Short mmCIF file of C-alpha atoms (C1' of nucleotides) in Angstrom, two decimals:
data_model
loop_
_atom_site.label_atom_id
_atom_site.label_comp_id
_atom_site.label_asym_id
_atom_site.label_seq_id
_atom_site.Cartn_x
_atom_site.Cartn_y
_atom_site.Cartn_z
CA MET A 1 30.55 -4.25 -8.60
CA GLU A 2 31.31 -6.79 -5.94
CA ASP A 3 29.61 -10.14 -5.99
CA ILE A 4 26.75 -9.89 -3.58
CA SER A 5 25.22 -13.25 -4.37
CA CYS A 6 27.44 -15.08 -1.92
CA SER A 7 25.79 -17.21 0.69
CA ASP A 8 26.77 -14.77 3.42
CA THR A 9 24.65 -12.08 1.86
CA GLN A 10 21.82 -14.53 1.22
CA ASP A 11 21.83 -15.49 4.88
CA THR A 12 21.98 -11.91 6.08
CA VAL A 13 19.09 -10.63 4.00
CA LYS A 14 17.08 -13.69 4.93
CA GLU A 15 17.57 -12.81 8.56
CA ILE A 16 16.67 -9.18 8.00
CA PHE A 17 13.53 -10.25 6.19
CA ALA A 18 12.62 -12.76 8.90
CA ASN A 19 13.02 -10.16 11.62
CA TYR A 20 10.97 -7.67 9.67
CA MET A 21 8.12 -10.12 9.21
CA LYS A 22 8.17 -11.12 12.84
CA GLN A 23 8.06 -7.50 13.89
CA LYS A 24 5.19 -6.74 11.54
CA GLY A 25 3.29 -9.94 12.29
CA HIS A 26 3.63 -11.40 8.79
CA ARG A 27 3.98 -15.12 8.28
CA LYS A 28 7.29 -16.57 7.21
CA THR A 29 6.23 -18.65 4.22
CA PRO A 30 8.59 -20.65 1.99
CA GLU A 31 7.36 -18.70 -1.05
CA ARG A 32 8.52 -15.41 0.44
CA PHE A 33 11.99 -16.68 1.20
CA ALA A 34 12.24 -18.28 -2.23
CA ILE A 35 11.38 -14.97 -3.88
CA LEU A 36 13.92 -13.11 -1.77
CA ALA A 37 16.60 -15.66 -2.66
CA GLU A 38 15.78 -15.45 -6.36
CA ILE A 39 16.03 -11.66 -6.30
CA TYR A 40 19.40 -11.75 -4.59
CA GLU A 41 20.81 -14.23 -7.08
CA HIS A 42 20.69 -11.66 -9.85
CA ASN A 43 22.37 -8.30 -10.26
CA GLU A 44 20.14 -6.78 -12.93
CA HIS A 45 17.01 -4.75 -12.59
CA PHE A 46 13.96 -6.93 -12.89
CA ASP A 47 10.21 -6.68 -13.25
CA VAL A 48 7.60 -9.00 -11.79
CA GLU A 49 7.10 -10.93 -15.03
CA THR A 50 10.82 -11.67 -15.36
CA LEU A 51 11.03 -12.91 -11.81
CA PHE A 52 7.93 -15.02 -12.37
CA VAL A 53 9.47 -16.71 -15.43
CA PHE A 54 12.82 -17.24 -13.74
CA MET A 55 11.20 -19.07 -10.87
CA LYS A 56 8.90 -21.05 -13.11
CA ASN A 57 11.91 -22.26 -15.09
CA LYS A 58 13.46 -23.47 -11.87
CA ASN A 59 10.29 -25.43 -11.19
CA TYR A 60 9.62 -23.23 -8.22
CA GLN A 61 6.15 -22.13 -9.09
CA VAL A 62 4.77 -19.09 -7.34
CA SER A 63 1.92 -16.96 -8.56
CA ARG A 64 2.30 -13.41 -9.78
CA ALA A 65 0.05 -12.27 -6.96
CA THR A 66 2.42 -13.71 -4.38
CA ILE A 67 5.38 -12.05 -6.06
CA TYR A 68 3.64 -8.67 -5.92
CA ASN A 69 2.78 -9.28 -2.29
CA THR A 70 6.31 -10.29 -1.35
CA VAL A 71 7.99 -7.48 -3.25
CA ASP A 72 5.84 -5.05 -1.31
CA LEU A 73 7.13 -6.51 1.93
CA LEU A 74 10.70 -6.29 0.66
CA LEU A 75 10.15 -2.65 -0.22
CA GLY A 76 8.87 -2.12 3.30
CA CYS A 77 12.04 -3.39 4.90
CA GLY A 78 14.35 -1.75 2.38
CA LEU A 79 15.75 -4.92 0.83
CA VAL A 80 14.38 -3.92 -2.55
CA VAL A 81 14.01 -0.58 -4.30
CA LYS A 82 11.33 0.27 -6.83
CA HIS A 83 11.87 2.26 -10.00
CA GLN A 84 9.51 3.72 -12.56
CA PHE A 85 11.60 4.27 -15.65
CA GLY A 86 8.97 6.10 -17.67
CA LYS A 87 7.26 2.94 -18.88
CA ASN A 88 4.34 1.47 -17.03
CA ILE A 89 6.32 -1.51 -15.92
CA ALA A 90 7.67 -1.22 -12.40
CA GLN A 91 11.33 -2.21 -12.19
CA TYR A 92 12.88 -3.45 -8.98
CA GLU A 93 16.40 -3.74 -7.71
CA LYS A 94 17.89 -5.37 -4.65
CA ALA A 95 19.10 -2.75 -2.22
CA PHE A 96 21.30 -4.46 0.35
CA GLU A 97 25.02 -3.71 0.15
CA CYS A 98 24.60 -2.14 -3.26
CA SER A 99 26.71 0.92 -3.86
CA GLN A 100 24.84 4.20 -4.27
CA HIS A 101 24.06 4.91 -7.90
CA ASP A 102 21.58 6.70 -10.14
CA HIS A 103 20.10 5.95 -13.53
CA LEU A 104 20.09 7.06 -17.16
CA ILE A 105 17.15 5.92 -19.25
CA CYS A 106 17.15 5.81 -23.04
CA GLN A 107 13.82 7.15 -24.27
CA SER A 108 14.26 5.34 -27.55
CA CYS A 109 15.22 1.77 -26.66
CA GLY A 110 14.52 1.70 -22.94
CA ARG A 111 18.08 0.78 -22.03
CA VAL A 112 19.01 1.68 -18.46
CA ALA A 113 22.54 2.69 -17.50
CA GLU A 114 23.92 3.47 -14.08
CA PHE A 115 26.28 6.16 -12.91
CA CYS A 116 27.61 7.54 -9.67
CA ASP A 117 28.47 11.17 -9.01
CA PRO A 118 29.45 12.33 -5.51
CA ARG A 119 27.93 15.75 -6.16
CA VAL A 120 24.47 14.22 -5.83
CA GLN A 121 25.19 13.50 -2.20
CA GLN A 122 26.57 17.01 -1.74
CA ILE A 123 23.41 18.53 -3.17
CA GLN A 124 21.35 16.36 -0.88
CA THR A 125 23.25 17.70 2.13
CA THR A 126 23.05 21.32 1.00
CA VAL A 127 19.36 21.21 0.15
CA GLY A 128 18.52 19.35 3.34
CA GLU A 129 20.12 22.07 5.43
CA LEU A 130 18.72 24.93 3.38
CA MET A 131 15.17 23.65 3.31
CA GLU A 132 15.29 22.17 6.80
CA PHE A 133 14.43 18.68 5.59
CA LYS A 134 15.83 15.54 7.12
CA ILE A 135 16.40 13.73 3.85
CA ASN A 136 16.30 9.94 3.86
CA TYR A 137 16.95 9.14 0.24
CA HIS A 138 16.66 10.46 -3.27
CA SER A 139 15.78 9.32 -6.75
CA LEU A 140 17.51 10.84 -9.75
CA TYR A 141 16.84 9.89 -13.36
CA PHE A 142 18.28 11.32 -16.54
CA TYR A 143 16.21 10.76 -19.67
CA GLY A 144 17.77 10.95 -23.10
CA ILE A 145 19.02 9.05 -26.11
CA CYS A 146 21.83 6.54 -25.78
CA LYS A 147 24.80 6.26 -28.13
CA LYS A 148 23.41 3.31 -30.08
CA CYS A 149 20.10 5.02 -30.76
CA GLN A 150 21.81 8.25 -31.79
CA ASP A 151 23.80 6.37 -34.39
CA SER A 152 20.98 4.34 -35.84
CA MET B 1 6.70 31.86 -9.44
CA GLU B 2 6.27 34.36 -12.23
CA ASP B 3 3.14 34.28 -14.30
CA ILE B 4 3.94 32.37 -17.44
CA SER B 5 0.44 32.21 -18.78
CA CYS B 6 0.75 35.56 -20.44
CA SER B 7 0.00 35.78 -24.12
CA ASP B 8 3.67 36.38 -24.90
CA THR B 9 4.56 32.97 -23.62
CA GLN B 10 1.58 31.40 -25.33
CA ASP B 11 2.71 32.87 -28.62
CA THR B 12 6.30 31.83 -28.15
CA VAL B 13 5.60 28.21 -27.32
CA LYS B 14 3.13 28.07 -30.17
CA GLU B 15 5.89 29.18 -32.50
CA ILE B 16 8.35 26.68 -31.08
CA PHE B 17 5.81 23.93 -31.49
CA ALA B 18 4.99 24.99 -35.05
CA ASN B 19 8.64 25.02 -36.02
CA TYR B 20 9.17 21.63 -34.44
CA MET B 21 6.28 20.12 -36.36
CA LYS B 22 7.40 21.65 -39.62
CA GLN B 23 10.89 20.31 -39.11
CA LYS B 24 9.60 16.84 -38.28
CA GLY B 25 6.96 16.82 -40.99
CA HIS B 26 3.98 16.72 -38.64
CA ARG B 27 0.78 18.51 -39.52
CA LYS B 28 -0.23 21.62 -37.64
CA THR B 29 -3.73 20.74 -36.55
CA PRO B 30 -5.98 22.93 -34.40
CA GLU B 31 -6.28 20.14 -31.84
CA ARG B 32 -2.56 20.16 -31.24
CA PHE B 33 -2.40 23.90 -30.67
CA ALA B 34 -5.44 23.77 -28.44
CA ILE B 35 -3.81 21.14 -26.27
CA LEU B 36 -0.61 23.14 -26.07
CA ALA B 37 -2.55 26.26 -25.06
CA GLU B 38 -4.50 24.38 -22.41
CA ILE B 39 -1.33 22.98 -20.89
CA TYR B 40 0.27 26.42 -20.72
CA GLU B 41 -2.73 27.94 -19.00
CA HIS B 42 -2.07 25.90 -15.89
CA ASN B 43 0.85 25.81 -13.51
CA GLU B 44 0.21 22.50 -11.80
CA HIS B 45 1.30 19.04 -12.76
CA PHE B 46 -1.35 17.24 -14.75
CA ASP B 47 -2.21 13.83 -16.13
CA VAL B 48 -3.92 13.01 -19.41
CA GLU B 49 -7.30 12.43 -17.82
CA THR B 50 -7.25 15.82 -16.09
CA LEU B 51 -6.37 17.58 -19.30
CA PHE B 52 -9.08 15.66 -21.11
CA VAL B 53 -11.71 16.78 -18.59
CA PHE B 54 -10.50 20.39 -18.59
CA MET B 55 -10.87 20.64 -22.34
CA LYS B 56 -14.17 18.84 -22.36
CA ASN B 57 -15.53 21.35 -19.84
CA LYS B 58 -14.49 24.15 -22.14
CA ASN B 59 -16.45 22.50 -24.92
CA TYR B 60 -13.24 21.86 -26.77
CA GLN B 61 -13.58 18.18 -27.30
CA VAL B 62 -10.47 16.22 -28.17
CA SER B 63 -10.03 12.53 -27.72
CA ARG B 64 -7.68 10.97 -25.24
CA ALA B 65 -5.80 9.40 -28.13
CA THR B 66 -5.07 12.82 -29.58
CA ILE B 67 -3.92 14.12 -26.22
CA TYR B 68 -1.49 11.23 -25.87
CA ASN B 69 -0.27 11.84 -29.40
CA THR B 70 0.20 15.57 -28.86
CA VAL B 71 1.85 15.24 -25.48
CA ASP B 72 4.38 12.91 -27.10
CA LEU B 73 5.19 15.61 -29.63
CA LEU B 74 5.51 18.20 -26.87
CA LEU B 75 7.87 15.92 -25.00
CA GLY B 76 9.86 15.61 -28.19
CA CYS B 77 10.40 19.33 -28.50
CA GLY B 78 10.93 19.88 -24.79
CA LEU B 79 7.84 21.98 -24.12
CA VAL B 80 6.57 19.40 -21.67
CA VAL B 81 8.27 17.17 -19.14
CA LYS B 82 7.03 13.80 -17.97
CA HIS B 83 7.10 12.50 -14.41
CA GLN B 84 6.41 9.09 -12.91
CA PHE B 85 5.69 9.62 -9.25
CA GLY B 86 5.67 5.94 -8.32
CA LYS B 87 2.09 5.42 -9.35
CA ASN B 88 1.12 4.14 -12.77
CA ILE B 89 -0.26 7.47 -13.84
CA ALA B 90 2.10 9.59 -15.90
CA GLN B 91 2.26 13.19 -14.74
CA TYR B 92 3.27 16.02 -17.04
CA GLU B 93 4.49 19.57 -16.53
CA LYS B 94 5.09 22.42 -18.93
CA ALA B 95 8.77 23.10 -19.38
CA PHE B 96 9.22 26.41 -21.18
CA GLU B 97 10.51 29.35 -19.16
CA CYS B 98 9.92 27.49 -15.99
CA SER B 99 12.88 28.04 -13.78
CA GLN B 100 14.68 24.76 -13.41
CA HIS B 101 13.61 23.22 -10.16
CA ASP B 102 13.47 19.91 -8.39
CA HIS B 103 11.35 18.56 -5.58
CA LEU B 104 11.53 17.66 -1.92
CA ILE B 105 8.76 15.41 -0.67
CA CYS B 106 7.88 15.06 2.99
CA GLN B 107 7.21 11.40 3.71
CA SER B 108 5.18 12.32 6.75
CA CYS B 109 2.76 15.02 5.61
CA GLY B 110 3.13 14.83 1.85
CA ARG B 111 4.19 18.44 1.54
CA VAL B 112 6.14 19.19 -1.64
CA ALA B 113 8.82 21.87 -1.71
CA GLU B 114 10.87 23.06 -4.66
CA PHE B 115 14.54 23.93 -4.79
CA CYS B 116 17.08 24.81 -7.40
CA ASP B 117 20.76 23.87 -7.40
CA PRO B 118 22.97 24.59 -10.42
CA ARG B 119 25.07 21.51 -9.68
CA VAL B 120 22.24 19.32 -10.93
CA GLN B 121 22.73 20.77 -14.38
CA GLN B 122 26.48 20.28 -14.09
CA ILE B 123 26.02 16.64 -13.21
CA GLN B 124 23.70 16.24 -16.16
CA THR B 125 26.34 17.61 -18.50
CA THR B 126 29.12 15.51 -17.02
CA VAL B 127 27.14 12.28 -17.00
CA GLY B 128 25.82 12.88 -20.51
CA GLU B 129 29.32 13.20 -21.88
CA LEU B 130 30.72 10.33 -19.86
CA MET B 131 27.97 7.88 -20.72
CA GLU B 132 27.46 9.17 -24.28
CA PHE B 133 23.82 9.99 -23.70
CA LYS B 134 22.09 12.97 -25.25
CA ILE B 135 20.16 13.91 -22.13
CA ASN B 136 16.85 15.72 -22.61
CA TYR B 137 15.74 16.17 -19.04
CA HIS B 138 15.98 14.79 -15.56
CA SER B 139 13.85 14.15 -12.52
CA LEU B 140 15.27 14.48 -9.06
CA TYR B 141 13.36 13.91 -5.86
CA PHE B 142 14.52 14.06 -2.27
CA TYR B 143 12.39 12.17 0.21
CA GLY B 144 12.54 13.04 3.89
CA ILE B 145 10.86 14.76 6.81
CA CYS B 146 10.11 18.48 6.73
CA LYS B 147 10.77 20.91 9.57
CA LYS B 148 7.18 21.00 10.80
CA CYS B 149 6.95 17.22 11.02
CA GLN B 150 10.30 16.99 12.78
CA ASP B 151 9.07 19.38 15.48
CA SER B 152 5.69 17.80 16.10
"C1'" DT C 1 -7.96 -23.88 15.37
"C1'" DT C 2 -7.54 -19.24 13.59
"C1'" DA C 3 -6.47 -16.22 10.59
"C1'" DC C 4 -3.38 -15.17 7.08
"C1'" DC C 5 -1.35 -16.67 2.67
"C1'" DT C 6 -1.36 -18.77 -1.90
"C1'" DG C 7 -2.96 -19.63 -6.52
"C1'" DC C 8 -6.04 -18.79 -9.97
"C1'" DA C 9 -8.68 -16.03 -12.78
"C1'" DA C 10 -11.25 -12.15 -13.52
"C1'" DA C 11 -11.57 -7.24 -12.93
"C1'" DG C 12 -9.45 -2.61 -13.03
"C1'" DG C 13 -7.38 1.24 -15.13
"C1'" DG C 14 -4.00 3.81 -17.78
"C1'" DT C 15 -2.23 3.59 -22.44
"C1'" DT C 16 -2.08 1.95 -27.19
"C1'" DT C 17 -4.05 0.43 -31.47
"C1'" DG C 18 -7.20 -0.26 -35.61
"C1'" DC C 19 -10.23 1.71 -38.58
"C1'" DA C 20 -13.24 5.00 -40.99
"C1'" DG C 21 -13.88 9.69 -41.82
"C1'" DA C 22 -11.94 14.48 -41.74
"C1'" DG C 23 -8.57 17.86 -42.70
"C1'" DT C 24 -3.69 19.47 -43.71
"C1'" DC C 25 -0.36 20.34 -47.17
"C1'" DG D 1 -5.48 14.46 -54.26
"C1'" DA D 2 -2.34 11.97 -51.06
"C1'" DC D 3 -1.59 10.94 -46.71
"C1'" DT D 4 -1.59 12.04 -42.03
"C1'" DC D 5 -4.54 13.05 -38.05
"C1'" DT D 6 -8.68 12.60 -35.29
"C1'" DG D 7 -12.20 10.24 -32.65
"C1'" DC D 8 -14.10 6.27 -31.00
"C1'" DA D 9 -13.93 1.99 -28.96
"C1'" DA D 10 -11.85 -2.14 -28.34
"C1'" DA D 11 -7.58 -4.26 -27.28
"C1'" DC D 12 -3.52 -4.47 -24.36
"C1'" DC D 13 -0.98 -5.22 -20.41
"C1'" DC D 14 0.58 -4.51 -15.81
"C1'" DT D 15 -1.42 -4.67 -11.39
"C1'" DT D 16 -5.01 -5.51 -8.03
"C1'" DT D 17 -8.82 -8.03 -6.18
"C1'" DG D 18 -12.06 -11.88 -4.79
"C1'" DC D 19 -12.56 -16.35 -3.51
"C1'" DA D 20 -11.64 -21.18 -2.13
"C1'" DG D 21 -8.31 -24.13 -0.37
"C1'" DG D 22 -3.86 -24.53 2.19
"C1'" DT D 23 -0.68 -23.58 5.94
"C1'" DA D 24 2.05 -20.96 9.60
"C1'" DA D 25 1.55 -20.01 14.37
#
DNA sequence: TTACCTGCAAAGGGTTTGCAGAGTC
DNA sequence: GACTCTGCAAACCCTTTGCAGGTAA
């Protein structure tokens, strides 16, 4: 996967976010931009608690409530995607310039793997036409047992 | 959809469940069979609370803890499938003799349509082999705008 | 100045856990 | 008879909410 933590990307998403907030009448607070920047510095899935600790360790202290608030805004403008991998912990993922992929979840250890299969897109097209839906996006999860858990 | 609440199906899933428990060394309690039967009497998705209330209203009182326990077993032997529709409430669905289907959700009116495409199963097989996962089930959702909402 | 936003802490709600008694094998 | 399962309630934990002070516009 290409490095998408470069300053160019950081600037672009910041601009997208700023425009979105202006359009929606939300205030552009330093906390919100700091959270966006933190999210785009990492490539892994994350949950709110992880993000909270990361920022705390950088001495940039924001409350959990503000993180939840900001992540909602980021979902609204498509800069972040939300996943529910079977557990009750919401997982998030940055969504700008990320290649299309889907997820495999290990029901034993919780490990999440990614894969990409072009047939998913083909099915989306076929089904959209057949059912007369204008499809915007999909979510596909495979649940099973990963290699490590099969062996142990 | 065909009626799958017939006694034949009830008997068959009961047998599958019994065999599974024997194999795994779990005890065959009346509560567990009652929960299985209740699940297979309905065709809709359900959550634990709904199931709990249904059984309570039938004067078959089981605790929530037992329902959670039993549903886990049913997931283990593939008689039930679990969904996480974005909320924090787990949704379940019976899985035996249900024709494989996935869902289209209209983001405008909330309508849910079902479709079936054999390529989903093919992808599951391919990805399972490639990623060395023993895949038990999948969930696939397409989000978009249905015909009626496009027209209005 | 006017809301909206933040931080804190408590409340909410689905799920899990601990324990005593009941029931399966 | 041994040991798991059940039921109950409390504990857990992620998320949301309420409120007082702070800050963008």
